[in-house]
Coordinates of N, CA and C in Angstrom, one line a residue:
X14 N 0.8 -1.2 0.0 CA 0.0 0.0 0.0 C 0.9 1.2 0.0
X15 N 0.5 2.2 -1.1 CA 1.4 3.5 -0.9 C 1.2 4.8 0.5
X16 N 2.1 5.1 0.8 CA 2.0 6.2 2.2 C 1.7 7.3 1.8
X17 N 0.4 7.4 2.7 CA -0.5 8.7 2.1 C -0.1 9.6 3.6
X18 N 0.6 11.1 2.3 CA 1.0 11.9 3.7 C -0.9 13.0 3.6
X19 N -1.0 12.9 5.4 CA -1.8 13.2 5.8 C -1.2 15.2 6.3
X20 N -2.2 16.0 5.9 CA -1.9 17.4 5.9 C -3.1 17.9 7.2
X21 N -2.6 18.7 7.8 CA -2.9 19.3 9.2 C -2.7 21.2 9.5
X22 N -3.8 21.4 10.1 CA -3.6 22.6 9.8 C -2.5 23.4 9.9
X23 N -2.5 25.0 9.6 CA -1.3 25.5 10.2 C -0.9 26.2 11.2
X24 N -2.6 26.4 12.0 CA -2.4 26.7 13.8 C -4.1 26.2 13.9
X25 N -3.9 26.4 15.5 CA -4.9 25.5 16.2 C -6.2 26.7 15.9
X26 N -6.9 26.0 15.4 CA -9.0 26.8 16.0 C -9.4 25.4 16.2
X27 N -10.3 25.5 17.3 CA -11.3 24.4 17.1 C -12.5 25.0 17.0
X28 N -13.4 24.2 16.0 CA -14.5 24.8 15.4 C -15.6 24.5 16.8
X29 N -15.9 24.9 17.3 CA -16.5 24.6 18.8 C -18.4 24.2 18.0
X30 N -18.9 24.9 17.7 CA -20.2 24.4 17.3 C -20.0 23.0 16.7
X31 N -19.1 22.9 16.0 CA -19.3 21.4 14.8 C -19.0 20.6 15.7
X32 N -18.0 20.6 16.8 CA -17.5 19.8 17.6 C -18.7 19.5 18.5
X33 N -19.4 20.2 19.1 CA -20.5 20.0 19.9 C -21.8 18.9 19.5
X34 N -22.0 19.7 18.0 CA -22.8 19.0 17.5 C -22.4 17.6 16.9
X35 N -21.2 17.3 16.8 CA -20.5 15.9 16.5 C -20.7 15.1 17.8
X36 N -20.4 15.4 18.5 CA -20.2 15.1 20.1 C -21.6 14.6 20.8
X37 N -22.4 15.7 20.0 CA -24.0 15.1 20.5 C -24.5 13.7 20.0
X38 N -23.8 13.4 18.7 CA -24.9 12.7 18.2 C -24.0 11.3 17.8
X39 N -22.8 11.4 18.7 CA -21.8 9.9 18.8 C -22.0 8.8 19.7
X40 N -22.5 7.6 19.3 CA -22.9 6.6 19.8 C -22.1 6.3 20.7
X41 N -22.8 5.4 22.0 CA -21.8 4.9 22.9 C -21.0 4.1 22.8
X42 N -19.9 4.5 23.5 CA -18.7 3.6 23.6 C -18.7 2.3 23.0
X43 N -19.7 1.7 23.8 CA -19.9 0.2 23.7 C -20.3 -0.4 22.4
X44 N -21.3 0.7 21.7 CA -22.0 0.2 20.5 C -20.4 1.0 19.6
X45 N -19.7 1.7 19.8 CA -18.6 1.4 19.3 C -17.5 0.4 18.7
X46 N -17.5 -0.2 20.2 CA -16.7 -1.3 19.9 C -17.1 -2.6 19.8
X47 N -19.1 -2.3 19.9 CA -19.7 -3.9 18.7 C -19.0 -3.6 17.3
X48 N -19.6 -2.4 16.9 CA -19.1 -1.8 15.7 C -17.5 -2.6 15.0
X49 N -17.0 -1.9 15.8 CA -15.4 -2.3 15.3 C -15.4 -3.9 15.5
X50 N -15.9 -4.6 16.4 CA -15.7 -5.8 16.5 C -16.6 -6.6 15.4
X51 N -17.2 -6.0 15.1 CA -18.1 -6.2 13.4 C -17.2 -6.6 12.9
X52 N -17.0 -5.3 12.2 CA -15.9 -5.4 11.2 C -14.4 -6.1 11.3
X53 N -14.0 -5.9 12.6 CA -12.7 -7.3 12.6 C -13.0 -8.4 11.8
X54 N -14.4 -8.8 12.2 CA -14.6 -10.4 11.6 C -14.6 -10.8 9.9
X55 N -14.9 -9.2 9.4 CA -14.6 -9.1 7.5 C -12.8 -9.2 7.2
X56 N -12.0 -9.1 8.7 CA -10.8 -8.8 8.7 C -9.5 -10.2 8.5
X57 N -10.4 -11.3 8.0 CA -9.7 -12.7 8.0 C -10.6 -12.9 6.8
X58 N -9.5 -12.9 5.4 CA -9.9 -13.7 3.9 C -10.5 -14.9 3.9
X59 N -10.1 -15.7 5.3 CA -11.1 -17.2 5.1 C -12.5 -17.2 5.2
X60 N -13.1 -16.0 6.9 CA -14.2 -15.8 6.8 C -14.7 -15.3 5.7
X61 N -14.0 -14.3 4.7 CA -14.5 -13.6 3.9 C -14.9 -14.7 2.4
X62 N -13.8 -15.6 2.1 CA -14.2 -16.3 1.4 C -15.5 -17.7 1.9
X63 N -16.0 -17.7 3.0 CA -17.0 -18.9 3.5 C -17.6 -17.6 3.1
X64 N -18.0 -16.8 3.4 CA -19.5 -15.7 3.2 C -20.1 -15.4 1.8
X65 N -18.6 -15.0 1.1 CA -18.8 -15.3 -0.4 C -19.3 -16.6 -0.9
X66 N -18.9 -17.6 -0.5 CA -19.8 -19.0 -0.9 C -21.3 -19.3 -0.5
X67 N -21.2 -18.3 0.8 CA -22.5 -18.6 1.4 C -23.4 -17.9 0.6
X68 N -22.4 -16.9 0.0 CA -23.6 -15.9 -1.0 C -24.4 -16.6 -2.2
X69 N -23.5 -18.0 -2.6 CA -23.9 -18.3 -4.0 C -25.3 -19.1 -3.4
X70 N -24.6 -19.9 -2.6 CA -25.8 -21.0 -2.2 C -25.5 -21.4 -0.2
X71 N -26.5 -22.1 -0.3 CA -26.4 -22.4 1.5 C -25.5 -24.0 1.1
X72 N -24.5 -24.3 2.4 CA -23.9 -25.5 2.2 C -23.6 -26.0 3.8
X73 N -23.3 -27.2 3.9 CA -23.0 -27.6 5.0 C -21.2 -27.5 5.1
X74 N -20.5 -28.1 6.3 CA -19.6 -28.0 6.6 C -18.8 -28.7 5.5
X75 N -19.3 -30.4 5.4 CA -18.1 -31.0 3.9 C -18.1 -29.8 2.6
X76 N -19.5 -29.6 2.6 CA -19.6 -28.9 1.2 C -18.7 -27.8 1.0
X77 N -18.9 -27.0 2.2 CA -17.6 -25.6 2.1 C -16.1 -26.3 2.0
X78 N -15.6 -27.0 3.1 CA -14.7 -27.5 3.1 C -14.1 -28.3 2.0
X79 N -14.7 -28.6 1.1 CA -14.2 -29.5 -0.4 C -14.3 -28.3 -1.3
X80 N -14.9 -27.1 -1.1 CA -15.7 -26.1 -2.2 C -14.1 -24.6 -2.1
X81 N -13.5 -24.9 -0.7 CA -12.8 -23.9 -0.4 C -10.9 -24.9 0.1
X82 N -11.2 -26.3 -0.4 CA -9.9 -26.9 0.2 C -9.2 -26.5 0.9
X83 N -10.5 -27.2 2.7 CA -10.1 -27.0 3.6 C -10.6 -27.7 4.6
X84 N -10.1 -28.2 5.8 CA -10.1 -28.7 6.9 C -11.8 -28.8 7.3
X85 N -12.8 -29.2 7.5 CA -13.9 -29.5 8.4 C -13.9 -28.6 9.4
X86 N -13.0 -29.1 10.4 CA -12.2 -28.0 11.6 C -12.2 -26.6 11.3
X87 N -11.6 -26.4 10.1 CA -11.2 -25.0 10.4 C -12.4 -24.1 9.9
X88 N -13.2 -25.0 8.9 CA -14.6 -24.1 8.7 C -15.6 -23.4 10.2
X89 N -15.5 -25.0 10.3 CA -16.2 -24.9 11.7 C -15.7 -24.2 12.9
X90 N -14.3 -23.8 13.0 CA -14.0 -22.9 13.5 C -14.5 -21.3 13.2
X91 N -14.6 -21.2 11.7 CA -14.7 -19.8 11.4 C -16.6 -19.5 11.2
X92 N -16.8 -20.4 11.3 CA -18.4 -20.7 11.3 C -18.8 -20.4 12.6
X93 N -18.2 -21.0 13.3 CA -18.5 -20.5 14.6 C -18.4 -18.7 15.3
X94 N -17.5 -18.4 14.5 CA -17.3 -16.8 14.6 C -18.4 -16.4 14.0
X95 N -18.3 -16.5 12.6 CA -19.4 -15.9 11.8 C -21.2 -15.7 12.7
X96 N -21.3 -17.2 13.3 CA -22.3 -17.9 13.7 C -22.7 -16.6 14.9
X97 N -21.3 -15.8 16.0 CA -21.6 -15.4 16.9 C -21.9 -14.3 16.5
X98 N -21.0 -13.6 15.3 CA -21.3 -12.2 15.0 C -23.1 -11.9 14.4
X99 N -23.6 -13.4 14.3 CA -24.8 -13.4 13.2 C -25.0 -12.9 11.5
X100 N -23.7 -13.4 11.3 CA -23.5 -13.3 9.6 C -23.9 -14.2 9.1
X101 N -24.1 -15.7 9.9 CA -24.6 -16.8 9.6 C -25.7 -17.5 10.3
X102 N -26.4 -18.2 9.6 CA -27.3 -19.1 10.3 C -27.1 -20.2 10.1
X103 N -27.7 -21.3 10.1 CA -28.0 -22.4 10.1 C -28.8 -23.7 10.3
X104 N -30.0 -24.3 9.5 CA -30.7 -25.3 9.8 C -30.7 -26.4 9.5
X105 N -30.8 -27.6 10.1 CA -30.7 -29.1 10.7 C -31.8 -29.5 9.3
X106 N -31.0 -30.5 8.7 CA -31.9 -31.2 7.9 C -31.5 -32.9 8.0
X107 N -31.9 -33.3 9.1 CA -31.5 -35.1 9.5 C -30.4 -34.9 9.9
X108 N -29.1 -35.6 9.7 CA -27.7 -35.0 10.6 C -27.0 -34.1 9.6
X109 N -27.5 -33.4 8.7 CA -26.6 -32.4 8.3 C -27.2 -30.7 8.5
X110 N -26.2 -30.4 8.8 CA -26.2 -29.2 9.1 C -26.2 -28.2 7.7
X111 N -27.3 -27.3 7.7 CA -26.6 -26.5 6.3 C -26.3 -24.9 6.9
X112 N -25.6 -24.1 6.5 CA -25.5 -22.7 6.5 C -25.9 -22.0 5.3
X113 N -25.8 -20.8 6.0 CA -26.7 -19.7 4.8 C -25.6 -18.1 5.3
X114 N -26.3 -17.2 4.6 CA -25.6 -15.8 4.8 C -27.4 -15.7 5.7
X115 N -27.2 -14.8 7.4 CA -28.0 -14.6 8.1 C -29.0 -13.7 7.1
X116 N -28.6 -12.8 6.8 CA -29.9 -12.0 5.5 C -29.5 -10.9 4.7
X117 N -30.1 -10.0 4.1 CA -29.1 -9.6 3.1 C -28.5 -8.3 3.3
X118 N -28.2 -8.0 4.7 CA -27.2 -7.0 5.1 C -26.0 -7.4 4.3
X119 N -26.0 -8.8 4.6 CA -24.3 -9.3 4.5 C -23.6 -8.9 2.7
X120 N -25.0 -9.3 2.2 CA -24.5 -8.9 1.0 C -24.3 -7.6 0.6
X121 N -24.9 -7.0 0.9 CA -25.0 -5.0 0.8 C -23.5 -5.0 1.2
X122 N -23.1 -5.0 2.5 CA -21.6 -5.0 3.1 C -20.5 -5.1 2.3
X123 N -20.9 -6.7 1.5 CA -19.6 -7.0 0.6 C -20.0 -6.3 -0.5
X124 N -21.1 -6.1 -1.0 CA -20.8 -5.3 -2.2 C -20.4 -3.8 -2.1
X125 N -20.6 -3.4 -1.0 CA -19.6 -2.0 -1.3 C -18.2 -2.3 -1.0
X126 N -18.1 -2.9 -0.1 CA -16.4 -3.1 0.0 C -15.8 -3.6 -1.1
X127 N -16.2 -4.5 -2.1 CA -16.1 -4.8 -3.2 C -16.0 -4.0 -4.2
X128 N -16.8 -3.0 -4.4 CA -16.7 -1.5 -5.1 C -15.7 -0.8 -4.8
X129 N -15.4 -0.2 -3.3 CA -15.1 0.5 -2.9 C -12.7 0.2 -3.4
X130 N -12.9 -1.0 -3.4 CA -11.6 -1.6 -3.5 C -11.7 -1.8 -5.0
X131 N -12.3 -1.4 -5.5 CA -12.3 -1.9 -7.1 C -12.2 0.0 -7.6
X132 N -12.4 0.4 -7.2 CA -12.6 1.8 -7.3 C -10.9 2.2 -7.8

């Protein structure tokens, strides 16, 4: 990635109205760091690639794992993330398990990031 120099004023004002009115209307802390902890979870290419698959169709654990050559384990590991953040769901059909994208926030999401990096 190339190093973007960042430019700063050339003496101090602080715009005191904007700052107030910014300040009023910034969510709390905590729903902050759901927020960022959101987005961490887009922050690992494996989850990102299970979501992408999840987008085409719903599959169970072999089916990702043969579809993405990869471990059972390690899906189910990242499924289980996905599973907590609720990017995923999943329903029981006899003993297989299938997954889905939870609904279509998920796709909105990747499609701008997708744009936005294509850009």
């Amino acid at each position: 990635m190339k190093k973007v120099e960042v430019e700063q004023c050339d003496f101090m004002h602080v715009h005191e109205e904007i700052v107030k009115k910014v300040q009023d209307h910034m969510p709390e802390a905590g729903e902050l760091r759901d927020l960022a902890d959101f987005f961490k979870v887009f922050g690992d290419s494996t989850r990102i690639k299970i979501l992408y698959v999840l987008w085409q169709s719903e599959m169970c654990v072999c089916d990702l794992a043969q579809a993405l050559n990869m471990s059972q384990s390690a899906i189910s590991h990242q499924l289980r993330v996905l599973k907590q953040m609720k990017l995923v769901t999943n329903r029981r059909e006899g003993k297989t398990v299938f997954y889905s994208l939870a609904d279509s926030h998920i796709k909105t999401i990747m499609n701008q990031g997708m744009e936005h990096i294509r850009e």
